[in-house]
GROMACS .gro file of C-alpha atoms in nm:
model
  489
    1UNK     CA    1   0.016   0.006   0.009
    2UNK     CA    2   0.114   0.363  -0.060
    3UNK     CA    3   0.018   0.514   0.283
    4UNK     CA    4   0.275   0.743   0.431
    5UNK     CA    5   0.245   0.924   0.766
    6UNK     CA    6  -0.012   1.215   0.747
    7UNK     CA    7   0.270   1.442   0.831
    8UNK     CA    8   0.471   1.337   0.531
    9UNK     CA    9   0.275   1.526   0.285
   10UNK     CA   10   0.087   1.779   0.473
   11UNK     CA   11   0.166   2.121   0.636
   12UNK     CA   12   0.118   2.157   1.020
   13UNK     CA   13  -0.202   2.158   1.140
   14UNK     CA   14  -0.389   2.452   1.290
   15UNK     CA   15  -0.587   2.441   1.615
   16UNK     CA   16  -0.886   2.212   1.591
   17UNK     CA   17  -1.236   2.263   1.759
   18UNK     CA   18  -1.303   2.023   2.037
   19UNK     CA   19  -1.544   1.815   1.823
   20UNK     CA   20  -1.286   1.774   1.546
   21UNK     CA   21  -1.032   1.664   1.810
   22UNK     CA   22  -1.284   1.413   1.945
   23UNK     CA   23  -1.326   1.265   1.598
   24UNK     CA   24  -0.955   1.283   1.527
   25UNK     CA   25  -0.910   1.098   1.861
   26UNK     CA   26  -1.161   0.833   1.791
   27UNK     CA   27  -1.030   0.768   1.434
   28UNK     CA   28  -0.671   0.726   1.573
   29UNK     CA   29  -0.785   0.496   1.858
   30UNK     CA   30  -0.974   0.259   1.600
   31UNK     CA   31  -0.677   0.292   1.348
   32UNK     CA   32  -0.440   0.182   1.639
   33UNK     CA   33  -0.650  -0.114   1.753
   34UNK     CA   34  -0.705  -0.260   1.382
   35UNK     CA   35  -0.326  -0.213   1.303
   36UNK     CA   36  -0.175  -0.288   1.634
   37UNK     CA   37  -0.005  -0.625   1.733
   38UNK     CA   38  -0.295  -0.818   1.818
   39UNK     CA   39  -0.542  -0.820   1.525
   40UNK     CA   40  -0.422  -0.741   1.163
   41UNK     CA   41  -0.070  -0.795   1.187
   42UNK     CA   42  -0.077  -1.136   1.333
   43UNK     CA   43  -0.392  -1.229   1.137
   44UNK     CA   44  -0.201  -1.119   0.804
   45UNK     CA   45   0.120  -1.294   0.899
   46UNK     CA   46  -0.072  -1.605   1.018
   47UNK     CA   47  -0.265  -1.649   0.713
   48UNK     CA   48   0.049  -1.604   0.488
   49UNK     CA   49   0.226  -1.877   0.704
   50UNK     CA   50  -0.064  -2.118   0.678
   51UNK     CA   51  -0.094  -2.064   0.310
   52UNK     CA   52   0.267  -2.115   0.275
   53UNK     CA   53   0.221  -2.454   0.440
   54UNK     CA   54  -0.071  -2.543   0.239
   55UNK     CA   55   0.099  -2.451  -0.094
   56UNK     CA   56   0.441  -2.606  -0.010
   57UNK     CA   57   0.637  -2.285  -0.028
   58UNK     CA   58   0.527  -2.206  -0.355
   59UNK     CA   59   0.658  -1.840  -0.346
   60UNK     CA   60   1.013  -2.009  -0.302
   61UNK     CA   61   0.999  -2.322  -0.548
   62UNK     CA   62   0.798  -2.126  -0.828
   63UNK     CA   63   0.955  -1.787  -0.803
   64UNK     CA   64   1.190  -1.797  -1.105
   65UNK     CA   65   0.937  -1.985  -1.322
   66UNK     CA   66   0.687  -1.729  -1.231
   67UNK     CA   67   0.925  -1.409  -1.299
   68UNK     CA   68   0.991  -1.581  -1.640
   69UNK     CA   69   0.626  -1.621  -1.733
   70UNK     CA   70   0.525  -1.260  -1.609
   71UNK     CA   71   0.797  -1.077  -1.810
   72UNK     CA   72   0.942  -1.309  -2.090
   73UNK     CA   73   0.661  -1.540  -2.212
   74UNK     CA   74   0.410  -1.345  -2.395
   75UNK     CA   75   0.247  -1.622  -2.609
   76UNK     CA   76  -0.024  -1.718  -2.363
   77UNK     CA   77  -0.178  -1.365  -2.287
   78UNK     CA   78  -0.224  -1.304  -2.661
   79UNK     CA   79  -0.443  -1.612  -2.755
   80UNK     CA   80  -0.791  -1.546  -2.857
   81UNK     CA   81  -0.905  -1.846  -2.657
   82UNK     CA   82  -0.788  -1.695  -2.324
   83UNK     CA   83  -1.053  -1.510  -2.128
   84UNK     CA   84  -1.014  -1.165  -1.989
   85UNK     CA   85  -0.955  -0.803  -2.078
   86UNK     CA   86  -0.589  -0.714  -2.040
   87UNK     CA   87  -0.281  -0.919  -2.065
   88UNK     CA   88  -0.130  -1.089  -1.754
   89UNK     CA   89   0.156  -0.824  -1.781
   90UNK     CA   90  -0.094  -0.556  -1.779
   91UNK     CA   91  -0.261  -0.688  -1.497
   92UNK     CA   92   0.051  -0.727  -1.302
   93UNK     CA   93   0.163  -0.350  -1.376
   94UNK     CA   94  -0.202  -0.217  -1.267
   95UNK     CA   95  -0.164  -0.397  -0.939
   96UNK     CA   96   0.216  -0.269  -0.910
   97UNK     CA   97   0.075   0.080  -1.020
   98UNK     CA   98  -0.160   0.063  -0.704
   99UNK     CA   99   0.108  -0.049  -0.447
  100UNK     CA  100   0.456   0.084  -0.550
  101UNK     CA  101   0.460   0.445  -0.462
  102UNK     CA  102   0.469   0.682  -0.160
  103UNK     CA  103   0.464   0.381   0.093
  104UNK     CA  104   0.794   0.248  -0.071
  105UNK     CA  105   0.963   0.589  -0.028
  106UNK     CA  106   0.840   0.750   0.282
  107UNK     CA  107   0.677   0.434   0.440
  108UNK     CA  108   1.005   0.260   0.473
  109UNK     CA  109   1.159   0.555   0.620
  110UNK     CA  110   0.888   0.577   0.875
  111UNK     CA  111   0.933   0.212   0.976
  112UNK     CA  112   1.293   0.253   1.007
  113UNK     CA  113   1.243   0.573   1.218
  114UNK     CA  114   0.975   0.441   1.448
  115UNK     CA  115   1.122   0.052   1.458
  116UNK     CA  116   1.459   0.094   1.397
  117UNK     CA  117   1.672  -0.061   1.133
  118UNK     CA  118   1.537  -0.406   1.209
  119UNK     CA  119   1.190  -0.291   1.092
  120UNK     CA  120   1.350  -0.361   0.732
  121UNK     CA  121   1.388  -0.730   0.803
  122UNK     CA  122   1.049  -0.770   0.930
  123UNK     CA  123   0.926  -0.595   0.610
  124UNK     CA  124   1.108  -0.899   0.448
  125UNK     CA  125   0.949  -1.146   0.644
  126UNK     CA  126   0.585  -1.012   0.562
  127UNK     CA  127   0.685  -1.007   0.185
  128UNK     CA  128   0.795  -1.371   0.184
  129UNK     CA  129   0.489  -1.503   0.364
  130UNK     CA  130   0.261  -1.239   0.184
  131UNK     CA  131   0.352  -1.377  -0.156
  132UNK     CA  132   0.161  -1.703  -0.089
  133UNK     CA  133  -0.129  -1.481   0.009
  134UNK     CA  134  -0.105  -1.274  -0.293
  135UNK     CA  135  -0.099  -1.583  -0.501
  136UNK     CA  136  -0.405  -1.739  -0.332
  137UNK     CA  137  -0.604  -1.420  -0.353
  138UNK     CA  138  -0.526  -1.376  -0.757
  139UNK     CA  139  -0.603  -1.757  -0.796
  140UNK     CA  140  -0.951  -1.698  -0.667
  141UNK     CA  141  -1.009  -1.387  -0.830
  142UNK     CA  142  -0.960  -1.569  -1.186
  143UNK     CA  143  -1.123  -1.897  -1.058
  144UNK     CA  144  -1.442  -1.704  -0.958
  145UNK     CA  145  -1.467  -1.420  -1.178
  146UNK     CA  146  -1.773  -1.326  -1.386
  147UNK     CA  147  -1.860  -1.113  -1.694
  148UNK     CA  148  -2.074  -0.814  -1.615
  149UNK     CA  149  -2.347  -0.668  -1.860
  150UNK     CA  150  -2.094  -0.458  -2.062
  151UNK     CA  151  -1.871  -0.766  -2.125
  152UNK     CA  152  -1.612  -0.692  -1.871
  153UNK     CA  153  -1.459  -0.926  -1.649
  154UNK     CA  154  -1.521  -0.866  -1.298
  155UNK     CA  155  -1.337  -1.062  -0.992
  156UNK     CA  156  -1.185  -1.037  -0.649
  157UNK     CA  157  -1.272  -1.080  -0.306
  158UNK     CA  158  -1.614  -0.920  -0.375
  159UNK     CA  159  -1.707  -1.195  -0.606
  160UNK     CA  160  -1.514  -1.512  -0.471
  161UNK     CA  161  -1.629  -1.472  -0.120
  162UNK     CA  162  -1.995  -1.477  -0.236
  163UNK     CA  163  -1.916  -1.761  -0.499
  164UNK     CA  164  -1.687  -1.974  -0.299
  165UNK     CA  165  -1.781  -1.938   0.060
  166UNK     CA  166  -2.152  -2.068   0.071
  167UNK     CA  167  -2.439  -1.907   0.237
  168UNK     CA  168  -2.506  -1.595   0.442
  169UNK     CA  169  -2.151  -1.564   0.564
  170UNK     CA  170  -2.008  -1.548   0.203
  171UNK     CA  171  -2.251  -1.296   0.100
  172UNK     CA  172  -2.184  -1.089   0.394
  173UNK     CA  173  -1.828  -1.096   0.361
  174UNK     CA  174  -1.849  -1.016  -0.027
  175UNK     CA  175  -2.051  -0.680   0.044
  176UNK     CA  176  -1.834  -0.598   0.353
  177UNK     CA  177  -1.521  -0.618   0.144
  178UNK     CA  178  -1.688  -0.422  -0.158
  179UNK     CA  179  -1.824  -0.145   0.079
  180UNK     CA  180  -1.483  -0.110   0.263
  181UNK     CA  181  -1.282  -0.117  -0.058
  182UNK     CA  182  -1.538   0.204  -0.202
  183UNK     CA  183  -1.435   0.388   0.128
  184UNK     CA  184  -1.065   0.308   0.112
  185UNK     CA  185  -1.032   0.411  -0.267
  186UNK     CA  186  -1.195   0.768  -0.195
  187UNK     CA  187  -0.906   0.827   0.053
  188UNK     CA  188  -0.587   0.644  -0.035
  189UNK     CA  189  -0.675   0.602  -0.394
  190UNK     CA  190  -0.771   0.964  -0.468
  191UNK     CA  191  -0.765   1.253  -0.226
  192UNK     CA  192  -0.440   1.160  -0.037
  193UNK     CA  193  -0.257   1.082  -0.340
  194UNK     CA  194  -0.331   1.398  -0.527
  195UNK     CA  195  -0.268   1.576  -0.196
  196UNK     CA  196   0.096   1.410  -0.195
  197UNK     CA  197   0.157   1.492  -0.535
  198UNK     CA  198   0.061   1.856  -0.521
  199UNK     CA  199   0.268   1.893  -0.212
  200UNK     CA  200   0.562   1.737  -0.372
  201UNK     CA  201   0.531   1.958  -0.676
  202UNK     CA  202   0.487   2.281  -0.471
  203UNK     CA  203   0.807   2.168  -0.242
  204UNK     CA  204   1.039   2.097  -0.553
  205UNK     CA  205   0.896   2.319  -0.809
  206UNK     CA  206   0.682   2.578  -0.653
  207UNK     CA  207   0.384   2.461  -0.851
  208UNK     CA  208   0.034   2.586  -0.774
  209UNK     CA  209  -0.175   2.312  -0.590
  210UNK     CA  210  -0.514   2.410  -0.763
  211UNK     CA  211  -0.351   2.405  -1.112
  212UNK     CA  212  -0.199   2.067  -1.031
  213UNK     CA  213  -0.550   1.965  -0.918
  214UNK     CA  214  -0.697   2.049  -1.231
  215UNK     CA  215  -0.434   1.902  -1.467
  216UNK     CA  216  -0.417   1.586  -1.259
  217UNK     CA  217  -0.805   1.533  -1.273
  218UNK     CA  218  -0.826   1.585  -1.631
  219UNK     CA  219  -0.559   1.354  -1.710
  220UNK     CA  220  -0.650   1.065  -1.483
  221UNK     CA  221  -1.030   1.115  -1.581
  222UNK     CA  222  -0.943   1.096  -1.951
  223UNK     CA  223  -0.752   0.763  -1.878
  224UNK     CA  224  -1.068   0.620  -1.653
  225UNK     CA  225  -1.315   0.676  -1.931
  226UNK     CA  226  -1.132   0.413  -2.137
  227UNK     CA  227  -1.178   0.151  -1.863
  228UNK     CA  228  -0.925  -0.130  -1.766
  229UNK     CA  229  -0.795  -0.159  -2.123
  230UNK     CA  230  -0.677   0.218  -2.105
  231UNK     CA  231  -0.551   0.179  -1.740
  232UNK     CA  232  -0.365  -0.154  -1.841
  233UNK     CA  233  -0.177   0.038  -2.126
  234UNK     CA  234  -0.072   0.353  -1.927
  235UNK     CA  235   0.026   0.133  -1.626
  236UNK     CA  236   0.226  -0.114  -1.847
  237UNK     CA  237   0.420   0.167  -1.996
  238UNK     CA  238   0.522   0.398  -1.704
  239UNK     CA  239   0.508   0.203  -1.401
  240UNK     CA  240   0.809  -0.023  -1.474
  241UNK     CA  241   0.991   0.305  -1.641
  242UNK     CA  242   0.946   0.465  -1.317
  243UNK     CA  243   1.038   0.174  -1.101
  244UNK     CA  244   1.373   0.141  -1.286
  245UNK     CA  245   1.435   0.512  -1.273
  246UNK     CA  246   1.378   0.488  -0.915
  247UNK     CA  247   1.569   0.188  -0.847
  248UNK     CA  248   1.840   0.291  -1.060
  249UNK     CA  249   1.919   0.603  -0.851
  250UNK     CA  250   1.925   0.373  -0.551
  251UNK     CA  251   2.171   0.118  -0.721
  252UNK     CA  252   2.401   0.415  -0.810
  253UNK     CA  253   2.421   0.537  -0.440
  254UNK     CA  254   2.461   0.178  -0.301
  255UNK     CA  255   2.739   0.142  -0.562
  256UNK     CA  256   2.900   0.452  -0.462
  257UNK     CA  257   2.864   0.363  -0.084
  258UNK     CA  258   2.948  -0.016  -0.141
  259UNK     CA  259   3.165  -0.025   0.162
  260UNK     CA  260   2.875   0.065   0.388
  261UNK     CA  261   2.648  -0.186   0.251
  262UNK     CA  262   2.753  -0.481   0.445
  263UNK     CA  263   2.737  -0.279   0.773
  264UNK     CA  264   2.392  -0.178   0.667
  265UNK     CA  265   2.275  -0.531   0.620
  266UNK     CA  266   2.445  -0.638   0.953
  267UNK     CA  267   2.256  -0.361   1.124
  268UNK     CA  268   1.936  -0.484   0.989
  269UNK     CA  269   1.982  -0.805   1.097
  270UNK     CA  270   2.123  -0.754   1.472
  271UNK     CA  271   1.867  -0.455   1.542
  272UNK     CA  272   1.572  -0.672   1.425
  273UNK     CA  273   1.600  -0.857   1.762
  274UNK     CA  274   1.741  -0.599   1.992
  275UNK     CA  275   1.678  -0.231   2.091
  276UNK     CA  276   1.911  -0.067   1.872
  277UNK     CA  277   1.800   0.235   1.670
  278UNK     CA  278   1.411   0.278   1.746
  279UNK     CA  279   1.285   0.604   1.861
  280UNK     CA  280   1.063   0.681   2.148
  281UNK     CA  281   1.248   0.571   2.467
  282UNK     CA  282   1.209   0.241   2.627
  283UNK     CA  283   0.854   0.185   2.511
  284UNK     CA  284   0.973   0.225   2.149
  285UNK     CA  285   1.305   0.054   2.167
  286UNK     CA  286   1.220  -0.315   2.154
  287UNK     CA  287   1.211  -0.587   1.923
  288UNK     CA  288   0.823  -0.560   1.938
  289UNK     CA  289   0.850  -0.220   1.787
  290UNK     CA  290   1.052  -0.332   1.515
  291UNK     CA  291   0.829  -0.620   1.435
  292UNK     CA  292   0.502  -0.398   1.456
  293UNK     CA  293   0.617  -0.100   1.253
  294UNK     CA  294   0.825  -0.345   0.992
  295UNK     CA  295   0.526  -0.587   0.957
  296UNK     CA  296   0.268  -0.294   0.928
  297UNK     CA  297   0.465  -0.086   0.685
  298UNK     CA  298   0.544  -0.414   0.476
  299UNK     CA  299   0.172  -0.468   0.440
  300UNK     CA  300   0.092  -0.135   0.364
  301UNK     CA  301   0.350  -0.135   0.084
  302UNK     CA  302   0.261  -0.469  -0.103
  303UNK     CA  303  -0.107  -0.503   0.034
  304UNK     CA  304  -0.056  -0.878   0.049
  305UNK     CA  305  -0.374  -1.033   0.189
  306UNK     CA  306  -0.577  -0.737   0.156
  307UNK     CA  307  -0.745  -0.850  -0.172
  308UNK     CA  308  -0.700  -0.531  -0.361
  309UNK     CA  309  -0.459  -0.663  -0.609
  310UNK     CA  310  -0.703  -0.967  -0.713
  311UNK     CA  311  -0.924  -0.719  -0.859
  312UNK     CA  312  -0.685  -0.644  -1.140
  313UNK     CA  313  -0.573  -1.017  -1.156
  314UNK     CA  314  -0.934  -1.087  -1.257
  315UNK     CA  315  -0.902  -0.892  -1.567
  316UNK     CA  316  -0.611  -1.058  -1.709
  317UNK     CA  317  -0.626  -1.312  -2.022
  318UNK     CA  318  -0.510  -1.615  -1.881
  319UNK     CA  319  -0.587  -2.018  -1.943
  320UNK     CA  320  -0.575  -2.096  -1.576
  321UNK     CA  321  -0.598  -1.945  -1.234
  322UNK     CA  322  -0.277  -2.079  -1.130
  323UNK     CA  323  -0.096  -1.887  -1.414
  324UNK     CA  324  -0.232  -1.561  -1.320
  325UNK     CA  325  -0.177  -1.655  -0.947
  326UNK     CA  326   0.205  -1.706  -1.009
  327UNK     CA  327   0.232  -1.359  -1.194
  328UNK     CA  328   0.063  -1.167  -0.919
  329UNK     CA  329   0.281  -1.328  -0.677
  330UNK     CA  330   0.576  -1.151  -0.835
  331UNK     CA  331   0.418  -0.827  -0.743
  332UNK     CA  332   0.493  -0.869  -0.363
  333UNK     CA  333   0.871  -0.957  -0.464
  334UNK     CA  334   0.912  -0.639  -0.687
  335UNK     CA  335   0.742  -0.416  -0.422
  336UNK     CA  336   0.905  -0.510  -0.118
  337UNK     CA  337   1.210  -0.739  -0.194
  338UNK     CA  338   1.320  -0.502  -0.446
  339UNK     CA  339   1.205  -0.149  -0.426
  340UNK     CA  340   1.156  -0.153  -0.048
  341UNK     CA  341   1.508  -0.312  -0.013
  342UNK     CA  342   1.663  -0.053  -0.223
  343UNK     CA  343   1.496   0.234  -0.037
  344UNK     CA  344   1.595   0.096   0.297
  345UNK     CA  345   1.951   0.023   0.222
  346UNK     CA  346   2.007   0.364   0.073
  347UNK     CA  347   1.889   0.523   0.395
  348UNK     CA  348   2.103   0.323   0.616
  349UNK     CA  349   2.409   0.324   0.405
  350UNK     CA  350   2.411   0.708   0.372
  351UNK     CA  351   2.343   0.759   0.732
  352UNK     CA  352   2.040   0.947   0.711
  353UNK     CA  353   1.833   0.707   0.893
  354UNK     CA  354   1.926   0.902   1.227
  355UNK     CA  355   1.734   1.206   1.107
  356UNK     CA  356   1.417   1.354   1.294
  357UNK     CA  357   1.170   1.369   0.998
  358UNK     CA  358   1.084   1.056   0.801
  359UNK     CA  359   0.886   1.252   0.545
  360UNK     CA  360   1.225   1.382   0.423
  361UNK     CA  361   1.467   1.097   0.505
  362UNK     CA  362   1.458   0.936   0.160
  363UNK     CA  363   1.523   1.268  -0.010
  364UNK     CA  364   1.812   1.338   0.217
  365UNK     CA  365   1.964   1.015   0.150
  366UNK     CA  366   1.950   1.080  -0.242
  367UNK     CA  367   2.063   1.432  -0.200
  368UNK     CA  368   2.350   1.288   0.028
  369UNK     CA  369   2.447   0.967  -0.217
  370UNK     CA  370   2.427   1.152  -0.555
  371UNK     CA  371   2.672   1.413  -0.692
  372UNK     CA  372   2.543   1.768  -0.671
  373UNK     CA  373   2.195   1.895  -0.464
  374UNK     CA  374   1.975   1.761  -0.724
  375UNK     CA  375   1.910   1.391  -0.580
  376UNK     CA  376   1.589   1.507  -0.417
  377UNK     CA  377   1.431   1.567  -0.745
  378UNK     CA  378   1.461   1.212  -0.846
  379UNK     CA  379   1.247   1.121  -0.528
  380UNK     CA  380   0.997   1.408  -0.605
  381UNK     CA  381   0.939   1.284  -0.969
  382UNK     CA  382   0.926   0.921  -0.863
  383UNK     CA  383   0.665   1.025  -0.594
  384UNK     CA  384   0.451   1.208  -0.838
  385UNK     CA  385   0.446   0.962  -1.128
  386UNK     CA  386   0.398   0.653  -0.868
  387UNK     CA  387   0.145   0.844  -0.680
  388UNK     CA  388  -0.064   0.908  -1.027
  389UNK     CA  389  -0.024   0.542  -1.110
  390UNK     CA  390  -0.152   0.443  -0.760
  391UNK     CA  391  -0.470   0.666  -0.834
  392UNK     CA  392  -0.533   0.486  -1.152
  393UNK     CA  393  -0.495   0.143  -0.994
  394UNK     CA  394  -0.732   0.218  -0.715
  395UNK     CA  395  -0.986   0.373  -0.956
  396UNK     CA  396  -1.040   0.039  -1.119
  397UNK     CA  397  -1.059  -0.117  -0.772
  398UNK     CA  398  -1.335   0.087  -0.662
  399UNK     CA  399  -1.540   0.077  -0.996
  400UNK     CA  400  -1.549  -0.296  -0.968
  401UNK     CA  401  -1.663  -0.279  -0.617
  402UNK     CA  402  -1.906  -0.028  -0.732
  403UNK     CA  403  -2.029  -0.258  -1.008
  404UNK     CA  404  -2.071  -0.533  -0.752
  405UNK     CA  405  -2.288  -0.330  -0.530
  406UNK     CA  406  -2.505  -0.139  -0.774
  407UNK     CA  407  -2.421  -0.295  -1.116
  408UNK     CA  408  -2.277  -0.138  -1.443
  409UNK     CA  409  -2.489   0.173  -1.427
  410UNK     CA  410  -2.284   0.271  -1.104
  411UNK     CA  411  -1.947   0.280  -1.291
  412UNK     CA  412  -1.975   0.608  -1.471
  413UNK     CA  413  -2.104   0.801  -1.173
  414UNK     CA  414  -1.806   0.658  -0.975
  415UNK     CA  415  -1.576   0.758  -1.212
  416UNK     CA  416  -1.676   1.120  -1.235
  417UNK     CA  417  -1.709   1.145  -0.847
  418UNK     CA  418  -1.358   0.981  -0.811
  419UNK     CA  419  -1.223   1.240  -1.053
  420UNK     CA  420  -1.382   1.542  -0.870
  421UNK     CA  421  -1.226   1.385  -0.549
  422UNK     CA  422  -0.865   1.403  -0.711
  423UNK     CA  423  -0.887   1.781  -0.763
  424UNK     CA  424  -1.041   1.824  -0.407
  425UNK     CA  425  -0.735   1.648  -0.251
  426UNK     CA  426  -0.496   1.897  -0.385
  427UNK     CA  427  -0.671   2.200  -0.200
  428UNK     CA  428  -0.813   2.021   0.124
  429UNK     CA  429  -0.655   1.945   0.466
  430UNK     CA  430  -0.666   1.576   0.497
  431UNK     CA  431  -0.527   1.461   0.811
  432UNK     CA  432  -0.836   1.282   0.935
  433UNK     CA  433  -0.874   1.140   0.591
  434UNK     CA  434  -0.556   0.970   0.605
  435UNK     CA  435  -0.647   0.810   0.931
  436UNK     CA  436  -1.006   0.708   0.784
  437UNK     CA  437  -0.838   0.536   0.471
  438UNK     CA  438  -0.627   0.355   0.694
  439UNK     CA  439  -0.905   0.224   0.892
  440UNK     CA  440  -1.098   0.127   0.561
  441UNK     CA  441  -0.778  -0.065   0.442
  442UNK     CA  442  -0.778  -0.287   0.747
  443UNK     CA  443  -1.166  -0.337   0.725
  444UNK     CA  444  -1.098  -0.464   0.353
  445UNK     CA  445  -0.845  -0.734   0.479
  446UNK     CA  446  -1.061  -0.897   0.758
  447UNK     CA  447  -1.319  -1.047   0.504
  448UNK     CA  448  -1.039  -1.142   0.257
  449UNK     CA  449  -0.822  -1.316   0.525
  450UNK     CA  450  -1.129  -1.504   0.654
  451UNK     CA  451  -1.196  -1.615   0.299
  452UNK     CA  452  -0.835  -1.726   0.218
  453UNK     CA  453  -0.828  -1.938   0.556
  454UNK     CA  454  -1.170  -2.117   0.454
  455UNK     CA  455  -1.069  -2.164   0.111
  456UNK     CA  456  -0.698  -2.267   0.138
  457UNK     CA  457  -0.785  -2.642   0.092
  458UNK     CA  458  -0.949  -2.565  -0.230
  459UNK     CA  459  -0.637  -2.337  -0.342
  460UNK     CA  460  -0.400  -2.595  -0.257
  461UNK     CA  461  -0.565  -2.889  -0.424
  462UNK     CA  462  -0.644  -2.721  -0.765
  463UNK     CA  463  -0.284  -2.562  -0.765
  464UNK     CA  464  -0.133  -2.902  -0.699
  465UNK     CA  465  -0.335  -3.058  -0.977
  466UNK     CA  466  -0.228  -2.786  -1.229
  467UNK     CA  467   0.146  -2.781  -1.146
  468UNK     CA  468   0.155  -3.167  -1.164
  469UNK     CA  469   0.083  -3.122  -1.552
  470UNK     CA  470   0.264  -2.805  -1.605
  471UNK     CA  471   0.537  -2.754  -1.336
  472UNK     CA  472   0.752  -2.510  -1.536
  473UNK     CA  473   0.477  -2.320  -1.692
  474UNK     CA  474   0.580  -2.446  -2.040
  475UNK     CA  475   0.247  -2.593  -2.184
  476UNK     CA  476   0.070  -2.370  -2.445
  477UNK     CA  477  -0.241  -2.376  -2.197
  478UNK     CA  478  -0.493  -2.452  -2.474
  479UNK     CA  479  -0.566  -2.805  -2.266
  480UNK     CA  480  -0.665  -2.618  -1.958
  481UNK     CA  481  -0.997  -2.441  -1.851
  482UNK     CA  482  -0.967  -2.131  -1.693
  483UNK     CA  483  -1.241  -2.249  -1.440
  484UNK     CA  484  -1.095  -2.593  -1.313
  485UNK     CA  485  -1.353  -2.878  -1.300
  486UNK     CA  486  -1.288  -2.953  -0.937
  487UNK     CA  487  -1.551  -2.744  -0.761
  488UNK     CA  488  -1.534  -2.903  -0.401
  489UNK     CA  489  -1.492  -2.620  -0.150
   0.00000   0.00000   0.00000
């Protein structure tokens, strides 16, 4: 997920009325409970561990074939016999668009600032087990996807919870997820992202926020009118480019500071189990804090287990759910193991992790590590483009949930309202909106995780049956149905 701390993009707040303070305090209390160490973090990690066991470590034994299939093999995605609206590569980049962004840049700095360098190790742990969750939800999204009245593929937790979890429980979980996703996309997917973009452009280039909002709303609105096909084309073009641009800057800094990298890695491992580096005195200087902030920010960054990326996976042209599940699994690897790791090591190897402001920590690291004083521009440009791509990804998530709740006639009104919120985000104070979006993200995860736990035997059984026939993903796919015949739940 791409949710930074509210202070990362917003100016200092003015004094609030008592009623507003009460609302803010209530939202903060709910947010702290949801994302604290006793609810979502153990539930997300526990689900990932259980799915890893059920799937026999699929994220490790199938990673290389999955990467090859996602980025090198393109024959299957173009077949007329493969159902879907976009290629599996475009589905991957659409999901990456919604996840790789502010959280990979500022969220990593926040985790290290609050939890110490050891938080980075726990981000890796969440990614490792989260890959099994991401595989599972993408598998189910394709397995139980439907076609709407406009001929578009619709899938994700809002459908597979209803279809695969029988009875009132499944219907309740389905609607719960769809409503929570709609609420989340209005916050994290529109207003907060445009607010961050406007703040970055104003800081680096003195751009006028209302003008930024108008231009951004027009550009994003134009793409949204083209539907998932247009979104897929845009994200497949510039999301990989921006990731390479940002990671390239990171690799240059690490190469220049190569002598400091081994020490940074050693610090990550050693402080993950000790009190070193975390802020906040005694209460903030424990292994628990490193685990909590590392796990929470890792989950925010890659969204594994939250169900959002499964909505994009359902639109993919694929011959079998296993294939798209493996492609989607690589998203978590790219997001956390590659991009988050690069950010974390740059911050640690340049020594800027000891600073007081996580909002500027990564920019300071780039300024320190690159020649001249223009390094922060790379961070600003990356934040702007990746933030815009996040808006596109979440717009698609929201419209598919609107379609689930009210039908296809709700898609166009959703797109128009979503576009208006993009502009409002650039000119509005959003502190409470950040917290509300945080809560909605957590509420999304709960029904999805319940569904993954209930459906783990089905996922494992059908995955095993497919991989016994095509263990290296080399078959042409024409002999496999997109919906397996085994329907036992």
